[in-house]
PDB file of C-alpha atoms in Angstrom:
ATOM      1  CA  MET A   1     -60.039  -3.899 -72.534  1.00 39.00           C
ATOM      2  CA  GLU A   2     -59.285  -1.697 -69.320  1.00 47.00           C
ATOM      3  CA  THR A   3     -55.354  -1.912 -68.384  1.00 59.00           C
ATOM      4  CA  THR A   4     -54.208  -1.649 -64.357  1.00 81.00           C
ATOM      5  CA  SER A   5     -52.027   1.062 -63.387  1.00 88.00           C
ATOM      6  CA  PRO A   6     -48.481   0.486 -62.250  1.00 94.00           C
ATOM      7  CA  ILE A   7     -48.355  -0.251 -58.573  1.00 96.00           C
ATOM      8  CA  THR A   8     -46.137   2.368 -57.273  1.00 97.00           C
ATOM      9  CA  LEU A   9     -43.608   1.150 -54.556  1.00 98.00           C
ATOM     10  CA  ALA A  10     -41.471   3.481 -52.095  1.00 98.00           C
ATOM     11  CA  VAL A  11     -38.688   1.617 -50.494  1.00 98.00           C
ATOM     12  CA  VAL A  12     -36.813   3.547 -47.836  1.00 98.00           C
ATOM     13  CA  SER A  13     -33.391   2.468 -46.577  1.00 97.00           C
ATOM     14  CA  ALA A  14     -32.118   4.290 -43.431  1.00 96.00           C
ATOM     15  CA  GLY A  15     -28.572   2.777 -43.198  1.00 93.00           C
ATOM     16  CA  LEU A  16     -25.864   4.931 -42.162  1.00 90.00           C
ATOM     17  CA  SER A  17     -22.561   1.936 -43.593  1.00 86.00           C
ATOM     18  CA  GLN A  18     -21.915   1.728 -47.054  1.00 82.00           C
ATOM     19  CA  PRO A  19     -22.632  -1.407 -47.787  1.00 83.00           C
ATOM     20  CA  SER A  20     -25.420  -1.400 -45.319  1.00 89.00           C
ATOM     21  CA  SER A  21     -27.432  -4.481 -43.144  1.00 93.00           C
ATOM     22  CA  THR A  22     -29.825  -2.075 -43.830  1.00 96.00           C
ATOM     23  CA  ARG A  23     -30.343  -1.847 -47.637  1.00 96.00           C
ATOM     24  CA  LEU A  24     -29.622  -5.237 -47.968  1.00 95.00           C
ATOM     25  CA  LEU A  25     -32.920  -6.227 -45.900  1.00 96.00           C
ATOM     26  CA  ALA A  26     -34.668  -3.318 -47.736  1.00 97.00           C
ATOM     27  CA  ASP A  27     -33.628  -4.602 -51.482  1.00 97.00           C
ATOM     28  CA  ARG A  28     -34.830  -7.781 -50.684  1.00 96.00           C
ATOM     29  CA  LEU A  29     -37.884  -6.541 -49.105  1.00 98.00           C
ATOM     30  CA  THR A  30     -38.489  -5.318 -51.837  1.00 98.00           C
ATOM     31  CA  ASP A  31     -38.121  -8.277 -54.516  1.00 97.00           C
ATOM     32  CA  ALA A  32     -40.469 -10.395 -52.408  1.00 98.00           C
ATOM     33  CA  THR A  33     -43.346  -7.806 -52.497  1.00 98.00           C
ATOM     34  CA  THR A  34     -42.548  -7.581 -56.081  1.00 98.00           C
ATOM     35  CA  ALA A  35     -42.365 -10.577 -56.763  1.00 98.00           C
ATOM     36  CA  HIS A  36     -45.637 -11.624 -55.321  1.00 97.00           C
ATOM     37  CA  LEU A  37     -46.923  -8.469 -56.751  1.00 97.00           C
ATOM     38  CA  THR A  38     -46.035  -9.891 -60.669  1.00 96.00           C
ATOM     39  CA  ARG A  39     -47.812 -13.064 -59.777  1.00 96.00           C
ATOM     40  CA  ALA A  40     -50.547 -10.994 -58.699  1.00 93.00           C
ATOM     41  CA  GLY A  41     -50.856  -9.701 -62.726  1.00 94.00           C
ATOM     42  CA  ARG A  42     -49.719  -6.153 -61.465  1.00 95.00           C
ATOM     43  CA  GLU A  43     -46.499  -4.259 -62.571  1.00 96.00           C
ATOM     44  CA  VAL A  44     -44.752  -2.024 -60.839  1.00 97.00           C
ATOM     45  CA  ARG A  45     -42.582   1.034 -60.157  1.00 97.00           C
ATOM     46  CA  VAL A  46     -39.865   0.742 -57.288  1.00 98.00           C
ATOM     47  CA  HIS A  47     -39.562   4.405 -55.550  1.00 98.00           C
ATOM     48  CA  LEU A  48     -35.916   4.227 -53.831  1.00 97.00           C
ATOM     49  CA  HIS A  49     -33.976   6.428 -51.498  1.00 97.00           C
ATOM     50  CA  GLU A  50     -31.332   6.223 -48.995  1.00 96.00           C
ATOM     51  CA  LEU A  51     -31.567   8.484 -46.959  1.00 97.00           C
ATOM     52  CA  ARG A  52     -27.581   8.432 -46.157  1.00 96.00           C
ATOM     53  CA  PRO A  53     -27.103  11.410 -49.617  1.00 95.00           C
ATOM     54  CA  LEU A  54     -29.962  13.062 -47.997  1.00 96.00           C
ATOM     55  CA  ALA A  55     -28.877  13.585 -44.819  1.00 96.00           C
ATOM     56  CA  THR A  56     -27.792  17.499 -45.033  1.00 96.00           C
ATOM     57  CA  LEU A  57     -31.127  18.328 -46.950  1.00 97.00           C
ATOM     58  CA  ILE A  58     -32.982  16.200 -43.845  1.00 97.00           C
ATOM     59  CA  SER A  59     -31.251  18.529 -41.432  1.00 95.00           C
ATOM     60  CA  HIS A  60     -31.517  21.916 -44.328  1.00 95.00           C
ATOM     61  CA  HIS A  61     -35.069  21.637 -44.287  1.00 95.00           C
ATOM     62  CA  LEU A  62     -35.527  20.937 -40.741  1.00 93.00           C
ATOM     63  CA  LEU A  63     -33.857  24.193 -40.087  1.00 92.00           C
ATOM     64  CA  SER A  64     -35.388  26.153 -42.879  1.00 90.00           C
ATOM     65  CA  GLY A  65     -38.469  24.935 -43.614  1.00 88.00           C
ATOM     66  CA  PHE A  66     -37.765  24.596 -47.523  1.00 90.00           C
ATOM     67  CA  PRO A  67     -36.009  21.781 -48.862  1.00 92.00           C
ATOM     68  CA  ALA A  68     -33.807  20.863 -51.768  1.00 95.00           C
ATOM     69  CA  PRO A  69     -34.624  19.234 -55.302  1.00 95.00           C
ATOM     70  CA  ALA A  70     -33.485  16.216 -53.573  1.00 96.00           C
ATOM     71  CA  LEU A  71     -34.833  15.678 -51.172  1.00 97.00           C
ATOM     72  CA  ALA A  72     -38.288  17.145 -52.264  1.00 96.00           C
ATOM     73  CA  GLY A  73     -38.790  14.712 -55.104  1.00 97.00           C
ATOM     74  CA  ALA A  74     -37.842  11.843 -52.242  1.00 97.00           C
ATOM     75  CA  LEU A  75     -40.793  13.340 -50.403  1.00 97.00           C
ATOM     76  CA  GLU A  76     -43.639  13.588 -53.038  1.00 97.00           C
ATOM     77  CA  GLU A  77     -42.589   9.889 -54.239  1.00 97.00           C
ATOM     78  CA  VAL A  78     -42.759   8.575 -51.109  1.00 98.00           C
ATOM     79  CA  SER A  79     -46.420  10.708 -49.950  1.00 96.00           C
ATOM     80  CA  THR A  80     -48.051   9.348 -53.667  1.00 96.00           C
ATOM     81  CA  ALA A  81     -46.535   5.679 -53.536  1.00 97.00           C
ATOM     82  CA  ASP A  82     -49.469   2.925 -52.981  1.00 97.00           C
ATOM     83  CA  ALA A  83     -47.229   1.107 -50.554  1.00 98.00           C
ATOM     84  CA  LEU A  84     -43.576   2.125 -48.092  1.00 98.00           C
ATOM     85  CA  ILE A  85     -41.177  -0.268 -47.386  1.00 98.00           C
ATOM     86  CA  ALA A  86     -39.410   1.212 -43.961  1.00 98.00           C
ATOM     87  CA  VAL A  87     -36.265   0.234 -42.975  1.00 98.00           C
ATOM     88  CA  SER A  88     -33.862   2.046 -39.628  1.00 97.00           C
ATOM     89  CA  PRO A  89     -31.302   0.331 -38.292  1.00 95.00           C
ATOM     90  CA  VAL A  90     -31.715  -0.157 -34.816  1.00 94.00           C
ATOM     91  CA  PHE A  91     -29.997   2.540 -31.812  1.00 89.00           C
ATOM     92  CA  SER A  92     -30.631   2.968 -28.284  1.00 83.00           C
ATOM     93  CA  ALA A  93     -33.517   0.392 -28.728  1.00 85.00           C
ATOM     94  CA  SER A  94     -35.186   2.855 -30.916  1.00 92.00           C
ATOM     95  CA  TYR A  95     -34.834   3.659 -34.759  1.00 94.00           C
ATOM     96  CA  SER A  96     -32.674   6.392 -36.181  1.00 94.00           C
ATOM     97  CA  GLY A  97     -32.186  10.128 -35.893  1.00 94.00           C
ATOM     98  CA  LEU A  98     -32.037   9.894 -39.663  1.00 95.00           C
ATOM     99  CA  PHE A  99     -34.997   7.531 -40.322  1.00 97.00           C
ATOM    100  CA  LYS A 100     -36.785  10.203 -37.894  1.00 96.00           C
ATOM    101  CA  SER A 101     -36.205  13.486 -39.351  1.00 96.00           C
ATOM    102  CA  PHE A 102     -37.746  12.168 -42.949  1.00 97.00           C
ATOM    103  CA  PHE A 103     -41.101  10.905 -41.587  1.00 97.00           C
ATOM    104  CA  ASP A 104     -40.817  14.050 -39.407  1.00 95.00           C
ATOM    105  CA  LEU A 105     -40.934  15.957 -43.040  1.00 96.00           C
ATOM    106  CA  LEU A 106     -44.302  14.761 -44.710  1.00 95.00           C
ATOM    107  CA  GLU A 107     -46.949  16.940 -44.587  1.00 93.00           C
ATOM    108  CA  PRO A 108     -49.591  15.431 -42.319  1.00 91.00           C
ATOM    109  CA  GLY A 109     -51.706  12.993 -43.442  1.00 93.00           C
ATOM    110  CA  ALA A 110     -49.052  11.684 -46.288  1.00 96.00           C
ATOM    111  CA  LEU A 111     -48.786   8.288 -44.703  1.00 97.00           C
ATOM    112  CA  ALA A 112     -53.003   8.131 -43.948  1.00 95.00           C
ATOM    113  CA  GLY A 113     -54.381   4.564 -45.540  1.00 94.00           C
ATOM    114  CA  LYS A 114     -51.490   3.707 -47.045  1.00 97.00           C
ATOM    115  CA  PRO A 115     -49.985   0.027 -46.950  1.00 98.00           C
ATOM    116  CA  VAL A 116     -46.541  -0.107 -45.027  1.00 98.00           C
ATOM    117  CA  LEU A 117     -43.996  -2.329 -44.304  1.00 98.00           C
ATOM    118  CA  ILE A 118     -41.802  -1.967 -41.391  1.00 98.00           C
ATOM    119  CA  ALA A 119     -38.464  -3.337 -40.621  1.00 97.00           C
ATOM    120  CA  ALA A 120     -35.467  -2.718 -38.861  1.00 96.00           C
ATOM    121  CA  THR A 121     -31.802  -3.887 -38.399  1.00 95.00           C
ATOM    122  CA  GLY A 122     -29.351  -4.754 -35.621  1.00 91.00           C
ATOM    123  CA  GLY A 123     -26.756  -6.430 -33.669  1.00 82.00           C
ATOM    124  CA  THR A 124     -28.727  -8.685 -31.676  1.00 80.00           C
ATOM    125  CA  ALA A 125     -32.155  -9.809 -31.704  1.00 81.00           C
ATOM    126  CA  ARG A 126     -32.745  -7.978 -28.091  1.00 80.00           C
ATOM    127  CA  HIS A 127     -33.538  -4.827 -30.606  1.00 83.00           C
ATOM    128  CA  SER A 128     -36.457  -5.688 -32.159  1.00 87.00           C
ATOM    129  CA  LEU A 129     -38.339  -4.893 -29.685  1.00 87.00           C
ATOM    130  CA  ALA A 130     -37.475  -1.978 -31.381  1.00 92.00           C
ATOM    131  CA  LEU A 131     -40.377  -2.675 -34.558  1.00 94.00           C
ATOM    132  CA  GLU A 132     -42.967  -3.044 -31.536  1.00 93.00           C
ATOM    133  CA  HIS A 133     -42.624  -0.303 -29.479  1.00 92.00           C
ATOM    134  CA  ALA A 134     -41.256   2.666 -32.023  1.00 94.00           C
ATOM    135  CA  MET A 135     -41.922   2.231 -35.426  1.00 96.00           C
ATOM    136  CA  ARG A 136     -45.117   0.633 -35.490  1.00 96.00           C
ATOM    137  CA  PRO A 137     -46.737   3.082 -33.116  1.00 95.00           C
ATOM    138  CA  LEU A 138     -45.317   5.727 -35.237  1.00 96.00           C
ATOM    139  CA  PHE A 139     -46.587   3.795 -38.211  1.00 97.00           C
ATOM    140  CA  ALA A 140     -49.695   3.961 -36.687  1.00 94.00           C
ATOM    141  CA  TYR A 141     -49.619   7.403 -34.906  1.00 94.00           C
ATOM    142  CA  GLN A 142     -49.707   8.633 -38.916  1.00 94.00           C
ATOM    143  CA  ARG A 143     -53.073   6.425 -40.194  1.00 95.00           C
ATOM    144  CA  ALA A 144     -50.452   3.619 -42.120  1.00 97.00           C
ATOM    145  CA  LEU A 145     -52.036   0.586 -42.702  1.00 96.00           C
ATOM    146  CA  VAL A 146     -48.782  -1.236 -41.691  1.00 97.00           C
ATOM    147  CA  ALA A 147     -48.380  -4.911 -42.324  1.00 97.00           C
ATOM    148  CA  PRO A 148     -48.700  -7.309 -39.497  1.00 96.00           C
ATOM    149  CA  THR A 149     -45.164  -8.638 -40.122  1.00 96.00           C
ATOM    150  CA  ALA A 150     -42.562  -6.784 -39.015  1.00 96.00           C
ATOM    151  CA  VAL A 151     -38.940  -7.793 -40.051  1.00 96.00           C
ATOM    152  CA  PHE A 152     -35.835  -7.368 -38.168  1.00 95.00           C
ATOM    153  CA  ALA A 153     -32.315  -8.717 -39.536  1.00 93.00           C
ATOM    154  CA  ALA A 154     -29.873  -9.538 -36.170  1.00 90.00           C
ATOM    155  CA  SER A 155     -26.051 -10.028 -37.720  1.00 83.00           C
ATOM    156  CA  GLU A 156     -27.068 -13.925 -36.820  1.00 84.00           C
ATOM    157  CA  ASP A 157     -30.061 -13.942 -39.074  1.00 84.00           C
ATOM    158  CA  TRP A 158     -27.678 -13.406 -42.308  1.00 76.00           C
ATOM    159  CA  GLY A 159     -27.607 -17.224 -43.525  1.00 67.00           C
ATOM    160  CA  GLY A 160     -28.681 -18.229 -40.429  1.00 56.00           C
ATOM    161  CA  THR A 161     -30.995 -21.573 -39.733  1.00 54.00           C
ATOM    162  CA  GLY A 162     -33.866 -20.739 -36.869  1.00 50.00           C
ATOM    163  CA  ASP A 163     -35.203 -22.722 -34.742  1.00 49.00           C
ATOM    164  CA  ALA A 164     -38.420 -24.287 -33.444  1.00 41.00           C
ATOM    165  CA  LEU A 165     -39.636 -20.788 -32.327  1.00 44.00           C
ATOM    166  CA  THR A 166     -38.719 -18.611 -35.010  1.00 57.00           C
ATOM    167  CA  ASP A 167     -38.853 -18.361 -38.467  1.00 76.00           C
ATOM    168  CA  THR A 168     -35.732 -18.259 -40.758  1.00 89.00           C
ATOM    169  CA  LEU A 169     -35.323 -14.446 -42.023  1.00 92.00           C
ATOM    170  CA  PRO A 170     -35.585 -15.702 -45.850  1.00 93.00           C
ATOM    171  CA  VAL A 171     -39.450 -16.974 -44.421  1.00 94.00           C
ATOM    172  CA  ARG A 172     -40.132 -14.037 -42.578  1.00 94.00           C
ATOM    173  CA  VAL A 173     -39.240 -11.797 -45.582  1.00 96.00           C
ATOM    174  CA  GLU A 174     -41.581 -13.786 -47.705  1.00 96.00           C
ATOM    175  CA  ARG A 175     -44.221 -13.553 -45.434  1.00 97.00           C
ATOM    176  CA  ALA A 176     -43.773  -9.842 -45.180  1.00 98.00           C
ATOM    177  CA  GLY A 177     -44.239  -9.092 -48.821  1.00 98.00           C
ATOM    178  CA  GLY A 178     -46.652 -11.178 -49.479  1.00 97.00           C
ATOM    179  CA  GLU A 179     -48.647  -9.619 -46.595  1.00 98.00           C
ATOM    180  CA  LEU A 180     -47.780  -5.635 -48.200  1.00 98.00           C
ATOM    181  CA  ALA A 181     -49.005  -7.043 -52.110  1.00 98.00           C
ATOM    182  CA  ALA A 182     -51.733  -7.978 -50.494  1.00 97.00           C
ATOM    183  CA  LEU A 183     -52.565  -4.556 -48.972  1.00 97.00           C
ATOM    184  CA  ALA A 184     -51.247  -2.567 -51.369  1.00 97.00           C
ATOM    185  CA  VAL A 185     -53.487  -4.457 -54.673  1.00 95.00           C
ATOM    186  CA  ALA A 186     -56.563  -3.574 -51.704  1.00 94.00           C
ATOM    187  CA  ALA A 187     -55.320  -0.291 -51.369  1.00 92.00           C
ATOM    188  CA  VAL A 188     -54.967   0.819 -54.936  1.00 90.00           C
ATOM    189  CA  ALA A 189     -58.598  -0.512 -55.929  1.00 86.00           C
ATOM    190  CA  ALA A 190     -60.259   1.456 -52.683  1.00 79.00           C
ATOM    191  CA  PRO A 191     -60.037   5.407 -52.394  1.00 63.00           C
ATOM    192  CA  ARG A 192     -57.302   6.796 -49.530  1.00 60.00           C
ATOM    193  CA  PRO A 193     -59.044   8.401 -46.315  1.00 58.00           C
ATOM    194  CA  ALA A 194     -60.266  11.524 -46.074  1.00 54.00           C
ATOM    195  CA  ASP A 195     -57.563  13.644 -43.733  1.00 53.00           C
ATOM    196  CA  SER A 196     -59.021  14.365 -40.056  1.00 48.00           C
ATOM    197  CA  PRO A 197     -56.867  15.485 -37.229  1.00 47.00           C
ATOM    198  CA  ALA A 198     -54.225  13.651 -36.099  1.00 47.00           C
ATOM    199  CA  LEU A 199     -54.047  12.783 -32.026  1.00 43.00           C
ATOM    200  CA  PRO A 200     -51.378  13.836 -30.165  1.00 46.00           C
ATOM    201  CA  PHE A 201     -47.970  11.643 -30.826  1.00 43.00           C
ATOM    202  CA  ILE A 202     -47.146   9.680 -26.907  1.00 46.00           C
ATOM    203  CA  PRO A 203     -43.590   8.645 -27.210  1.00 48.00           C
ATOM    204  CA  PRO A 204     -42.999   4.814 -26.350  1.00 45.00           C
ATOM    205  CA  ALA A 205     -40.866   5.461 -23.400  1.00 47.00           C
ATOM    206  CA  ALA A 206     -44.093   7.559 -22.058  1.00 45.00           C
ATOM    207  CA  LEU A 207     -45.826   4.468 -22.187  1.00 42.00           C
ATOM    208  CA  SER A 208     -43.655   2.332 -20.348  1.00 43.00           C
ATOM    209  CA  PRO A 209     -44.137   1.422 -16.801  1.00 42.00           C
ATOM    210  CA  HIS A 210     -42.318   3.914 -13.923  1.00 39.00           C
TER     211      HIS A 210
END
């Protein structure tokens, strides 16, 4: 009987504090995605990468062009994973510099065709638009296959009940996990697209009306 290979799920959390709400959100999204894949009969291998311990190594790599073994391993696991969960805290209405620096180190085409679930945390729901005007364009530029549902968790979302127009955080996490699982199953059944020249990246701020 033919057996299927495990689906590898890379998780990148750019939280700076310990404990971190960013890591907590990453864990919840990982659990939801894994549960959906398991119900679909797929084995899952999770590779979690917190960027805080890698911050110095990321800085050295940006300056020298040579990654330390620990950072090289993280970049390799993200590049070769079947799917990716990427979670960043929001600073100044965008992803963190640490988050961007890590993804800048990936080889061109490393995320092409890869299913990606994007998520972010912040102190207020006003920062939630960073998912759409900053994070989604970043991964679209990398030609990743970004899940429709992006998850933002503000301080009030932890244990909040939501309202008539807003789903609760658990509902959004469950829906996003299901979407990523479906995309991952479909992606492993199809070849990754061939690499092609990337278009110039236009910073989100440049797209805003003046």
